[in-house]
Short mmCIF file of C-alpha atoms in Angstrom, two decimals:
data_model
loop_
_atom_site.label_atom_id
_atom_site.label_comp_id
_atom_site.label_asym_id
_atom_site.label_seq_id
_atom_site.Cartn_x
_atom_site.Cartn_y
_atom_site.Cartn_z
CA MET A 1129 75.57 44.35 -92.68
CA ILE A 1130 72.43 45.64 -91.02
CA PRO A 1131 68.86 44.38 -91.27
CA LEU A 1132 66.40 46.89 -92.70
CA THR A 1133 62.67 46.83 -93.13
CA LEU A 1134 61.66 48.92 -96.11
CA ARG A 1135 58.13 49.67 -97.19
CA VAL A 1136 58.15 49.65 -100.98
CA ASN A 1137 55.06 50.05 -103.15
CA GLY A 1138 52.86 49.18 -100.21
CA ARG A 1139 54.73 45.99 -99.29
CA GLU A 1140 57.06 45.42 -96.40
CA ARG A 1141 60.44 44.11 -97.53
CA ARG A 1142 63.23 42.88 -95.27
CA VAL A 1143 66.79 43.13 -96.49
CA LEU A 1144 70.28 42.72 -95.07
CA VAL A 1145 72.55 45.41 -96.45
CA GLU A 1146 75.72 47.38 -95.82
CA PRO A 1147 74.71 50.84 -94.63
CA ARG A 1148 76.75 52.39 -97.44
CA GLN A 1149 74.36 50.93 -100.03
CA SER A 1150 72.22 53.46 -101.80
CA LEU A 1151 68.48 52.95 -101.84
CA LEU A 1152 68.81 52.62 -105.61
CA ARG A 1153 71.14 49.62 -105.39
CA VAL A 1154 68.92 47.95 -102.82
CA LEU A 1155 65.78 48.48 -104.91
CA ARG A 1156 67.44 47.12 -108.03
CA ASP A 1157 69.79 44.42 -106.74
CA GLU A 1158 68.06 43.18 -103.58
CA LEU A 1159 64.42 43.71 -104.43
CA GLY A 1160 64.51 43.26 -108.19
CA LEU A 1161 62.74 46.54 -108.83
CA THR A 1162 64.63 47.75 -111.87
CA GLY A 1163 62.24 50.55 -112.81
CA ALA A 1164 64.43 53.15 -111.13
CA LYS A 1165 67.44 53.39 -113.44
CA GLU A 1166 71.06 53.95 -112.63
CA GLY A 1167 72.24 56.72 -114.92
CA CYS A 1168 74.98 58.62 -113.11
CA HIS A 1169 74.70 57.33 -109.52
CA ARG A 1170 75.76 60.77 -108.33
CA GLY A 1171 72.62 62.89 -108.31
CA GLU A 1172 73.13 64.44 -111.70
CA CYS A 1173 70.56 62.83 -114.01
CA GLY A 1174 67.29 61.96 -112.26
CA SER A 1175 66.72 58.52 -113.79
CA CYS A 1176 66.60 56.93 -110.31
CA THR A 1177 63.82 59.20 -109.03
CA VAL A 1178 61.51 57.53 -106.51
CA LEU A 1179 58.92 58.90 -104.10
CA MET A 1180 59.66 58.86 -100.40
CA ASP A 1181 56.54 59.66 -98.41
CA GLY A 1182 55.13 60.94 -101.70
CA VAL A 1183 58.00 63.32 -102.43
CA PRO A 1184 60.45 62.81 -105.34
CA LEU A 1185 64.06 62.09 -104.38
CA TYR A 1186 67.08 60.55 -106.04
CA ALA A 1187 67.42 56.97 -104.82
CA CYS A 1188 71.14 57.14 -105.67
CA MET A 1189 71.66 59.98 -103.20
CA THR A 1190 69.76 58.25 -100.44
CA LEU A 1191 71.44 55.75 -98.13
CA ALA A 1192 69.23 52.69 -97.81
CA PRO A 1193 68.97 53.00 -94.00
CA GLU A 1194 67.69 56.56 -94.41
CA ALA A 1195 64.66 55.11 -96.22
CA GLU A 1196 63.65 52.90 -93.32
CA GLY A 1197 60.18 53.67 -92.04
CA ARG A 1198 59.32 55.76 -95.10
CA GLU A 1199 56.79 54.92 -97.78
CA ILE A 1200 58.81 54.29 -100.94
CA THR A 1201 57.12 54.32 -104.32
CA THR A 1202 58.89 53.32 -107.52
CA VAL A 1203 57.53 53.44 -111.06
CA GLU A 1204 56.34 49.85 -110.57
CA GLY A 1205 54.12 51.11 -107.77
CA LEU A 1206 52.27 53.46 -110.10
CA LEU A 1207 50.47 50.67 -111.91
CA ASP A 1208 46.72 50.54 -111.55
CA GLY A 1209 46.40 46.80 -110.94
CA GLU A 1210 47.78 45.27 -114.12
CA ALA A 1211 47.05 48.38 -116.15
CA LEU A 1212 49.17 51.48 -116.54
CA GLY A 1213 48.56 54.33 -114.15
CA PRO A 1214 47.46 57.74 -115.43
CA VAL A 1215 50.95 59.26 -115.66
CA GLN A 1216 52.24 56.16 -117.43
CA ASP A 1217 49.29 56.26 -119.83
CA ALA A 1218 49.88 59.93 -120.55
CA PHE A 1219 53.56 59.30 -121.38
CA ALA A 1220 52.59 56.52 -123.80
CA GLU A 1221 49.80 58.59 -125.34
CA HIS A 1222 52.10 61.57 -125.95
CA ASP A 1223 55.14 59.57 -127.02
CA ALA A 1224 57.09 61.27 -124.23
CA PHE A 1225 60.31 59.35 -124.73
CA GLN A 1226 62.70 58.07 -127.32
CA CYS A 1227 65.26 55.69 -125.83
CA GLY A 1228 63.24 55.41 -122.64
CA PHE A 1229 66.08 55.31 -120.15
CA CYS A 1230 65.06 58.46 -118.28
CA THR A 1231 61.34 57.71 -118.58
CA SER A 1232 60.65 55.97 -115.29
CA GLY A 1233 62.37 58.81 -113.47
CA GLN A 1234 60.38 61.36 -115.45
CA ILE A 1235 57.12 59.55 -114.69
CA VAL A 1236 57.85 59.38 -110.96
CA ALA A 1237 58.86 63.06 -110.93
CA VAL A 1238 55.55 63.97 -112.62
CA GLU A 1239 53.63 61.77 -110.19
CA GLY A 1240 55.31 63.58 -107.28
CA LEU A 1241 54.57 66.95 -108.85
CA LEU A 1242 50.89 66.10 -109.35
CA ARG A 1243 50.46 64.81 -105.81
CA ALA A 1244 51.63 68.18 -104.51
CA ASN A 1245 50.04 70.25 -107.26
CA PRO A 1246 47.25 68.46 -109.15
CA GLN A 1247 46.82 71.21 -111.76
CA PRO A 1248 50.26 72.59 -112.56
CA SER A 1249 50.91 75.33 -115.09
CA LEU A 1250 53.37 74.68 -117.91
CA GLU A 1251 56.01 76.59 -115.95
CA GLU A 1252 55.36 74.45 -112.88
CA ILE A 1253 55.63 71.32 -115.00
CA ARG A 1254 58.92 72.52 -116.45
CA THR A 1255 60.25 73.14 -112.95
CA GLY A 1256 58.80 69.85 -111.73
CA VAL A 1257 60.83 67.80 -114.19
CA SER A 1258 63.88 70.08 -114.17
CA GLY A 1259 65.71 67.49 -112.08
CA ASN A 1260 65.37 64.84 -114.78
CA LEU A 1261 67.61 64.95 -117.81
CA CYS A 1262 66.50 63.52 -121.15
CA ARG A 1263 69.43 63.12 -123.48
CA CYS A 1264 67.08 62.39 -126.40
CA GLY A 1265 65.49 65.78 -125.84
CA ALA A 1266 61.91 64.56 -125.56
CA TYR A 1267 61.06 67.50 -123.31
CA PRO A 1268 58.18 69.01 -125.34
CA ASN A 1269 56.31 65.69 -125.27
CA ILE A 1270 57.19 65.16 -121.60
CA PHE A 1271 55.61 68.54 -120.77
CA ARG A 1272 52.51 67.64 -122.83
CA ALA A 1273 52.32 64.23 -121.16
CA ALA A 1274 52.52 65.82 -117.73
CA GLY A 1275 49.61 68.13 -118.60
CA ARG A 1276 47.61 65.18 -119.90
CA ALA A 1277 48.50 63.17 -116.80
CA ALA A 1278 46.94 65.88 -114.64
CA GLU A 1279 43.68 65.50 -116.61
CA LEU A 1280 43.74 61.71 -116.43
CA ARG A 1281 44.48 61.71 -112.72
CA ALA A 1282 41.65 64.14 -112.04
CA GLY A 1283 39.31 61.92 -114.08
CA ARG A 1284 40.31 58.79 -112.17
CA GLY A 1285 40.03 60.45 -108.79
CA GLY A 1286 43.34 61.50 -107.30
CA ASP A 1287 46.36 59.52 -106.19
CA SER A 1288 47.21 56.59 -108.37
CA MET B 1129 81.09 52.71 -104.33
CA LEU B 1130 81.13 54.50 -101.04
CA PRO B 1131 83.69 53.59 -98.38
CA ASN B 1132 82.41 51.22 -95.74
CA PHE B 1133 81.17 52.90 -92.60
CA ALA B 1134 79.09 52.27 -89.54
CA TYR B 1135 75.71 53.99 -89.51
CA VAL B 1136 74.01 55.30 -86.41
CA ARG B 1137 70.79 57.21 -86.11
CA ALA B 1138 70.86 59.67 -83.25
CA ARG B 1139 67.61 60.45 -81.46
CA THR B 1140 68.75 63.64 -79.76
CA VAL B 1141 71.30 66.33 -80.46
CA GLU B 1142 73.23 65.20 -77.38
CA GLU B 1143 73.38 61.65 -78.67
CA ALA B 1144 74.58 62.90 -82.07
CA LEU B 1145 77.33 64.95 -80.43
CA GLU B 1146 78.50 61.93 -78.47
CA HIS B 1147 78.99 60.04 -81.72
CA LEU B 1148 80.65 62.96 -83.51
CA GLY B 1149 83.97 62.82 -81.72
CA GLY B 1150 86.04 60.82 -84.18
CA GLU B 1151 88.14 62.32 -86.94
CA ASP B 1152 86.34 60.45 -89.70
CA THR B 1153 82.88 60.58 -88.19
CA ARG B 1154 80.49 62.44 -90.49
CA VAL B 1155 77.15 64.00 -89.83
CA HIS B 1156 74.29 63.15 -92.21
CA ALA B 1157 71.56 65.77 -92.63
CA GLY B 1158 70.05 65.59 -96.14
CA GLY B 1159 73.07 63.59 -97.21
CA THR B 1160 73.29 64.93 -100.75
CA ASP B 1161 76.65 66.66 -100.33
CA LEU B 1162 77.94 64.00 -97.92
CA LEU B 1163 77.38 61.18 -100.40
CA GLY B 1164 78.95 63.21 -103.21
CA CYS B 1165 82.04 63.95 -101.12
CA LEU B 1166 82.37 60.32 -100.03
CA ARG B 1167 82.02 59.02 -103.59
CA ASP B 1168 84.62 61.53 -104.78
CA ARG B 1169 86.92 60.59 -101.89
CA VAL B 1170 87.07 64.22 -100.78
CA PHE B 1171 87.18 62.89 -97.25
CA ALA B 1172 86.82 59.53 -95.53
CA ALA B 1173 84.13 58.25 -93.19
CA ASP B 1174 84.24 55.40 -90.74
CA LYS B 1175 80.99 56.38 -89.06
CA VAL B 1176 77.97 58.29 -90.37
CA VAL B 1177 75.66 59.85 -87.80
CA SER B 1178 72.19 60.43 -89.18
CA LEU B 1179 70.12 63.28 -87.78
CA ARG B 1180 66.85 62.24 -89.43
CA ASP B 1181 65.19 61.11 -86.19
CA VAL B 1182 66.42 64.00 -84.05
CA GLU B 1183 63.40 66.01 -83.02
CA GLY B 1184 63.31 69.76 -83.09
CA LEU B 1185 65.74 70.30 -85.95
CA THR B 1186 63.13 70.93 -88.63
CA GLY B 1187 60.47 73.52 -89.14
CA ILE B 1188 60.08 77.25 -89.26
CA ARG B 1189 58.75 79.32 -86.39
CA ARG B 1190 58.31 82.95 -85.46
CA ALA B 1191 60.92 84.22 -83.01
CA ALA B 1192 59.93 86.36 -80.03
CA ASP B 1193 61.47 89.42 -81.69
CA GLY B 1194 59.38 88.95 -84.84
CA GLY B 1195 62.13 87.29 -86.85
CA LEU B 1196 62.15 83.65 -87.92
CA VAL B 1197 63.91 80.59 -86.59
CA LEU B 1198 64.55 77.93 -89.21
CA GLY B 1199 65.56 74.47 -88.05
CA GLY B 1200 68.84 73.43 -89.61
CA LEU B 1201 67.28 70.30 -91.07
CA THR B 1202 64.45 72.17 -92.75
CA THR B 1203 64.62 71.17 -96.39
CA LEU B 1204 65.29 73.73 -99.09
CA ALA B 1205 61.90 72.87 -100.58
CA GLU B 1206 60.22 73.72 -97.27
CA VAL B 1207 62.11 77.00 -97.06
CA SER B 1208 61.12 77.96 -100.60
CA ARG B 1209 57.44 77.08 -100.00
CA SER B 1210 57.07 78.61 -96.55
CA SER B 1211 54.51 81.40 -96.55
CA GLU B 1212 56.37 83.13 -93.73
CA VAL B 1213 59.66 83.05 -95.60
CA ARG B 1214 57.96 84.23 -98.79
CA GLY B 1215 56.20 87.00 -96.96
CA LEU B 1216 59.07 88.29 -94.83
CA TYR B 1217 62.18 87.36 -96.80
CA PRO B 1218 61.19 86.73 -100.42
CA GLY B 1219 64.86 86.76 -101.42
CA LEU B 1220 65.46 83.69 -99.26
CA ALA B 1221 62.57 81.84 -100.89
CA GLN B 1222 64.05 82.77 -104.27
CA ALA B 1223 67.51 81.58 -103.23
CA ALA B 1224 66.23 78.28 -101.81
CA SER B 1225 64.21 77.58 -104.96
CA ALA B 1226 67.28 78.32 -107.12
CA VAL B 1227 69.29 75.49 -105.53
CA ALA B 1228 69.93 72.37 -107.61
CA SER B 1229 66.81 70.43 -108.67
CA PRO B 1230 63.40 69.70 -107.11
CA GLN B 1231 64.57 66.29 -105.89
CA LEU B 1232 67.69 67.72 -104.26
CA ARG B 1233 65.66 70.55 -102.70
CA ASN B 1234 63.32 67.92 -101.24
CA GLN B 1235 66.28 66.24 -99.59
CA GLY B 1236 68.92 68.92 -99.01
CA THR B 1237 68.70 70.96 -95.84
CA LEU B 1238 69.26 74.63 -95.13
CA ALA B 1239 72.14 74.01 -92.71
CA GLY B 1240 73.62 71.51 -95.14
CA ASN B 1241 73.43 74.07 -97.90
CA LEU B 1242 75.50 76.47 -95.78
CA CYS B 1243 78.04 73.78 -94.85
CA GLN B 1244 78.41 72.06 -98.24
CA ARG B 1245 81.91 71.63 -99.58
CA PRO B 1246 83.10 73.51 -102.67
CA ARG B 1247 82.62 72.17 -106.18
CA CYS B 1248 86.12 72.98 -107.53
CA TRP B 1249 86.96 70.10 -109.87
CA TYR B 1250 90.51 69.89 -108.54
CA PHE B 1251 89.24 69.69 -104.96
CA ARG B 1252 86.62 67.08 -105.96
CA GLY B 1253 89.00 65.30 -108.29
CA GLU B 1254 92.16 63.31 -107.75
CA PHE B 1255 94.39 66.28 -107.06
CA HIS B 1256 96.26 66.74 -103.82
CA CYS B 1257 95.49 70.44 -103.92
CA ALA B 1258 96.32 73.14 -101.40
CA LYS B 1259 92.92 72.80 -99.75
CA LYS B 1260 93.60 69.10 -99.17
CA GLY B 1261 97.05 69.80 -97.74
CA GLY B 1262 99.00 69.81 -100.98
CA ALA B 1263 101.47 72.37 -102.23
CA GLN B 1264 99.46 74.25 -104.84
CA CYS B 1265 96.09 75.36 -106.10
CA TYR B 1266 95.70 73.69 -109.47
CA ALA B 1267 93.13 76.25 -110.55
CA VAL B 1268 95.93 78.80 -110.85
CA GLY B 1269 97.25 78.15 -114.32
CA GLY B 1270 94.65 75.41 -114.79
CA GLN B 1271 91.03 75.23 -115.91
CA ASN B 1272 89.62 78.06 -113.85
CA ARG B 1273 86.51 79.37 -115.53
CA TYR B 1274 84.32 78.60 -112.51
CA HIS B 1275 86.76 79.87 -109.91
CA ALA B 1276 87.05 82.93 -107.72
CA VAL B 1277 87.59 86.45 -109.03
CA LEU B 1278 87.39 88.02 -105.56
CA GLY B 1279 89.00 87.03 -102.28
CA GLY B 1280 90.96 84.12 -103.74
CA GLY B 1281 94.38 82.88 -102.74
CA PRO B 1282 96.06 80.63 -101.88
CA CYS B 1283 92.97 78.61 -102.94
CA TYR B 1284 90.49 79.82 -105.55
CA ILE B 1285 87.29 77.91 -104.83
CA VAL B 1286 83.98 79.69 -104.96
CA HIS B 1287 81.46 79.12 -102.21
CA PRO B 1288 78.71 77.14 -103.95
CA SER B 1289 75.73 77.99 -101.75
CA ASP B 1290 72.76 80.02 -102.97
CA THR B 1291 71.22 80.49 -99.55
CA ALA B 1292 74.49 81.64 -97.92
CA PRO B 1293 74.78 84.99 -99.73
CA MET B 1294 71.09 85.69 -99.12
CA LEU B 1295 71.25 84.77 -95.44
CA LEU B 1296 74.38 86.88 -95.01
CA ALA B 1297 72.62 89.83 -96.67
CA LEU B 1298 69.71 89.27 -94.27
CA ASP B 1299 72.14 89.45 -91.33
CA ALA B 1300 71.21 85.95 -90.23
CA ALA B 1301 72.91 84.07 -87.44
CA VAL B 1302 73.45 80.35 -86.91
CA ARG B 1303 73.15 78.39 -83.71
CA ILE B 1304 76.03 75.96 -83.37
CA VAL B 1305 76.19 73.15 -80.87
CA GLY B 1306 79.12 70.99 -79.94
CA ARG B 1307 80.33 69.06 -76.95
CA ALA B 1308 81.81 72.25 -75.56
CA GLY B 1309 78.43 73.94 -75.58
CA GLU B 1310 76.30 76.12 -77.72
CA ARG B 1311 76.76 79.50 -79.37
CA ALA B 1312 75.02 81.72 -81.88
CA ILE B 1313 77.15 83.66 -84.32
CA LYS B 1314 76.37 85.96 -87.20
CA LEU B 1315 76.96 84.50 -90.65
CA ALA B 1316 79.42 87.35 -91.15
CA GLU B 1317 81.62 85.52 -88.64
CA PHE B 1318 80.76 82.04 -89.89
CA PHE B 1319 82.44 81.86 -93.29
CA VAL B 1320 86.19 82.17 -93.61
CA LEU B 1321 88.47 82.84 -96.55
CA PRO B 1322 91.25 80.41 -97.51
CA GLU B 1323 93.87 82.95 -96.49
CA VAL B 1324 92.57 82.46 -92.94
CA GLU B 1325 91.58 78.79 -93.02
CA LEU B 1326 92.68 76.79 -96.00
CA ALA B 1327 91.14 73.43 -95.15
CA ARG B 1328 87.61 74.55 -94.31
CA GLU B 1329 85.08 77.14 -95.42
CA ASN B 1330 83.59 78.06 -92.06
CA VAL B 1331 84.43 78.17 -88.38
CA LEU B 1332 82.68 74.92 -87.43
CA ALA B 1333 85.00 72.83 -85.32
CA PRO B 1334 85.02 69.05 -85.81
CA GLY B 1335 81.97 67.54 -84.14
CA GLU B 1336 79.94 70.76 -84.19
CA ILE B 1337 76.62 71.05 -85.99
CA VAL B 1338 74.42 73.94 -87.09
CA THR B 1339 71.04 73.43 -85.45
CA GLU B 1340 69.22 76.66 -86.30
CA ILE B 1341 69.32 79.61 -88.64
CA LEU B 1342 68.10 82.80 -87.00
CA LEU B 1343 66.67 85.66 -89.04
CA PRO B 1344 66.25 89.12 -87.54
CA PRO B 1345 62.89 90.91 -87.86
CA ALA B 1346 62.11 92.18 -91.33
CA PRO B 1347 59.94 95.28 -91.12
CA GLY B 1348 60.35 97.40 -94.23
CA LEU B 1349 62.83 94.98 -95.72
CA TYR B 1350 63.20 94.45 -99.46
CA SER B 1351 65.10 91.33 -100.46
CA SER B 1352 65.90 89.61 -103.73
CA TYR B 1353 68.21 86.91 -105.08
CA ARG B 1354 69.41 86.73 -108.66
CA LYS B 1355 71.42 83.77 -109.90
CA VAL B 1356 73.08 83.19 -113.25
CA ARG B 1357 74.04 79.68 -114.28
CA GLU B 1358 75.07 78.04 -117.51
CA ARG B 1359 71.92 75.94 -117.72
CA GLY B 1360 68.42 77.18 -117.04
CA ALA B 1361 68.08 74.81 -114.09
CA TRP B 1362 70.01 72.47 -111.82
CA ASP B 1363 73.38 74.17 -111.82
CA PHE B 1364 75.63 76.11 -109.51
CA ALA B 1365 75.90 79.88 -109.81
CA LEU B 1366 78.44 81.42 -112.15
CA ALA B 1367 77.58 84.53 -110.17
CA SER B 1368 74.70 85.61 -108.00
CA VAL B 1369 73.66 88.64 -106.02
CA ALA B 1370 71.58 88.90 -102.86
CA LEU B 1371 70.04 92.23 -101.92
CA ALA B 1372 68.57 93.24 -98.59
CA LEU B 1373 67.54 96.90 -98.51
CA ARG B 1374 65.54 99.21 -96.33
CA SER B 1375 64.23 102.48 -97.65
CA ILE B 1376 62.07 105.42 -96.73
CA GLY B 1377 60.18 107.09 -99.54
CA GLY B 1378 62.25 105.24 -102.09
CA ARG B 1379 65.54 106.44 -100.56
CA VAL B 1380 67.78 103.64 -99.35
CA THR B 1381 68.56 103.86 -95.64
CA GLN B 1382 70.30 100.54 -95.17
CA ALA B 1383 71.82 98.20 -97.74
CA SER B 1384 73.36 94.80 -97.75
CA VAL B 1385 74.62 93.46 -101.06
CA VAL B 1386 76.28 90.05 -101.15
CA LEU B 1387 77.73 88.22 -104.14
CA GLY B 1388 77.69 84.44 -104.53
CA GLY B 1389 79.64 82.11 -106.80
CA VAL B 1390 82.54 84.53 -107.26
CA ALA B 1391 84.61 84.26 -104.06
CA PRO B 1392 85.61 81.52 -101.59
CA ALA B 1393 82.98 82.86 -99.19
CA PRO B 1394 79.80 84.86 -99.74
CA TRP B 1395 81.22 88.24 -100.70
CA ARG B 1396 79.88 91.44 -99.25
CA ALA B 1397 80.04 94.20 -101.89
CA GLU B 1398 80.48 97.11 -99.51
CA ALA B 1399 81.33 99.58 -102.27
CA VAL B 1400 77.90 98.91 -103.81
CA GLU B 1401 76.22 99.43 -100.45
CA ARG B 1402 78.01 102.77 -99.98
CA ALA B 1403 77.07 103.87 -103.48
CA ILE B 1404 73.34 103.34 -102.99
CA VAL B 1405 72.69 104.33 -99.37
CA GLY B 1406 71.03 107.74 -99.28
CA THR B 1407 69.96 107.54 -102.93
CA THR B 1408 66.79 106.49 -104.72
CA VAL B 1409 68.90 104.17 -106.90
CA ASP B 1410 68.19 105.90 -110.17
CA GLU B 1411 69.59 104.54 -113.41
CA LYS B 1412 72.98 106.22 -113.11
CA THR B 1413 73.40 105.29 -109.45
CA ALA B 1414 72.60 101.67 -110.25
CA ARG B 1415 75.14 101.62 -113.06
CA ASP B 1416 77.88 103.29 -111.02
CA ALA B 1417 77.17 101.08 -108.01
CA ALA B 1418 77.30 97.97 -110.18
CA ALA B 1419 80.70 99.03 -111.52
CA ALA B 1420 81.93 99.26 -107.93
CA ALA B 1421 80.86 95.65 -107.31
CA VAL B 1422 83.99 94.30 -108.95
CA GLU B 1423 86.42 96.66 -107.22
CA GLY B 1424 89.53 94.74 -106.30
CA ALA B 1425 88.67 91.77 -108.50
CA GLU B 1426 91.58 89.68 -109.75
CA PRO B 1427 90.35 87.32 -112.44
CA LEU B 1428 92.31 84.23 -113.43
CA GLU B 1429 92.99 83.30 -117.04
CA TRP B 1430 89.54 81.96 -117.92
CA ASN B 1431 87.07 83.66 -115.58
CA ALA B 1432 87.23 87.37 -116.39
CA TYR B 1433 83.75 86.98 -117.93
CA LYS B 1434 82.45 87.00 -114.37
CA LEU B 1435 83.22 90.71 -114.02
CA PRO B 1436 80.69 92.02 -116.55
CA LEU B 1437 78.33 89.29 -115.33
CA ILE B 1438 78.53 90.59 -111.76
CA ARG B 1439 78.09 94.18 -112.91
CA GLY B 1440 75.09 93.15 -115.00
CA ILE B 1441 73.20 91.28 -112.30
CA VAL B 1442 73.93 93.92 -109.66
CA GLU B 1443 72.65 96.68 -111.94
CA GLU B 1444 69.62 94.61 -112.93
CA SER B 1445 68.79 93.80 -109.29
CA LEU B 1446 69.14 97.44 -108.24
CA ARG B 1447 66.93 98.57 -111.13
CA ARG B 1448 64.35 96.02 -110.08
CA PHE B 1449 64.40 97.43 -106.56
CA HIS B 1450 63.95 100.94 -107.97
CA ASP B 1451 61.02 99.85 -110.14
CA TYR B 1452 59.46 98.00 -107.22
CA GLN B 1453 59.22 101.19 -105.16
CA PRO B 1454 55.60 102.24 -104.74
CA SER B 1455 55.45 105.69 -106.35
#
């Protein structure tokens, strides 16, 4: 076991973990942040997407110690106080999910896309969420929600 | 669950090399292939040496000769976004952006992409196959639709990298460091076929790491990368073709054509190169050259579809080069 200090959603969190633990398991089991979902735990579905220093990654393909010293953002960190953040609002507004299992990963992927590219084209949106599978096939609404999220984010002034 | 291992974070290349002596010591760059291999029990690990804090292994800079030096730990996303890569070697930007998914490109590194292990489901699965020291290649007579049609035997993996065929076409070299010292070798000497080395896909000795990818100057160079996969995104190549051509007045003076996803190593299609050098790659030349791309191919039971696929993407890529020529 090794002690790690992780910075998650703006808070410093100390944990004692085996280095083989994935960031996903530590977020969910040690820190109680269950927004990032475990779909495949092998980098093939995207439901565990988190931001590391603002960039989307799969938490299941990241060893927890590799995340030390980085700024980690999960879907919980995208709230605007107690209210939903702009990407979350846009997903609700456009009904961009059915079962909802992939949704937090989709939202974080869109947040990462918009931080790098605040006004993406439809093609850029499609590429931006191409690492997130939706078995319900809600893609058309996810693309619309991502476009709407760009508008909402611009209206609320940048990074959520 | 991954096997239990010790984790160390090296601060310098020298420190990393000191740790990398043991048989089951593994180097961690982006980690995406490492974690997959450990989960699938492709190999063991008792120590993982992370390179994330080693300085000088990332970034892209101009070389003195006008080429580019890409740090081995440069992410695929950085390669695909780099204005210098896009300007000088657009085919490499295309290849890097065709790898996996945005998340994996944000994490996976260029050197890691060259050194990743094959995706053969027998190799990744619970089969003691020839590559793992067993008696046979289960792809022969098995489920082999994603396997090699060129250069196979006694193992029929395909090399999974998208950047490898493009970098080979670009005549890139890699800088390799190990305890014994440092060397730079051309990619043409880096990858090895299973008939030469069954257990590994390249000449890296245990404990060696790729620190840099070196690209020669690109004046007058045309490059492109075309990948075909079963899904529109996030998939390995069924077949791909990397072109690097020089021409004068539309007439090809120098050609490098490399196929990906069809052989155990990036596969240089020399017959195609011969067929187009000295020509303007008109429609008939492109078609005839594409037919030559599959010379010597030996498909297995379920992968003969790759032959027309290879011919198609080679012809398409050559036609695109022809159309690109300023008239």
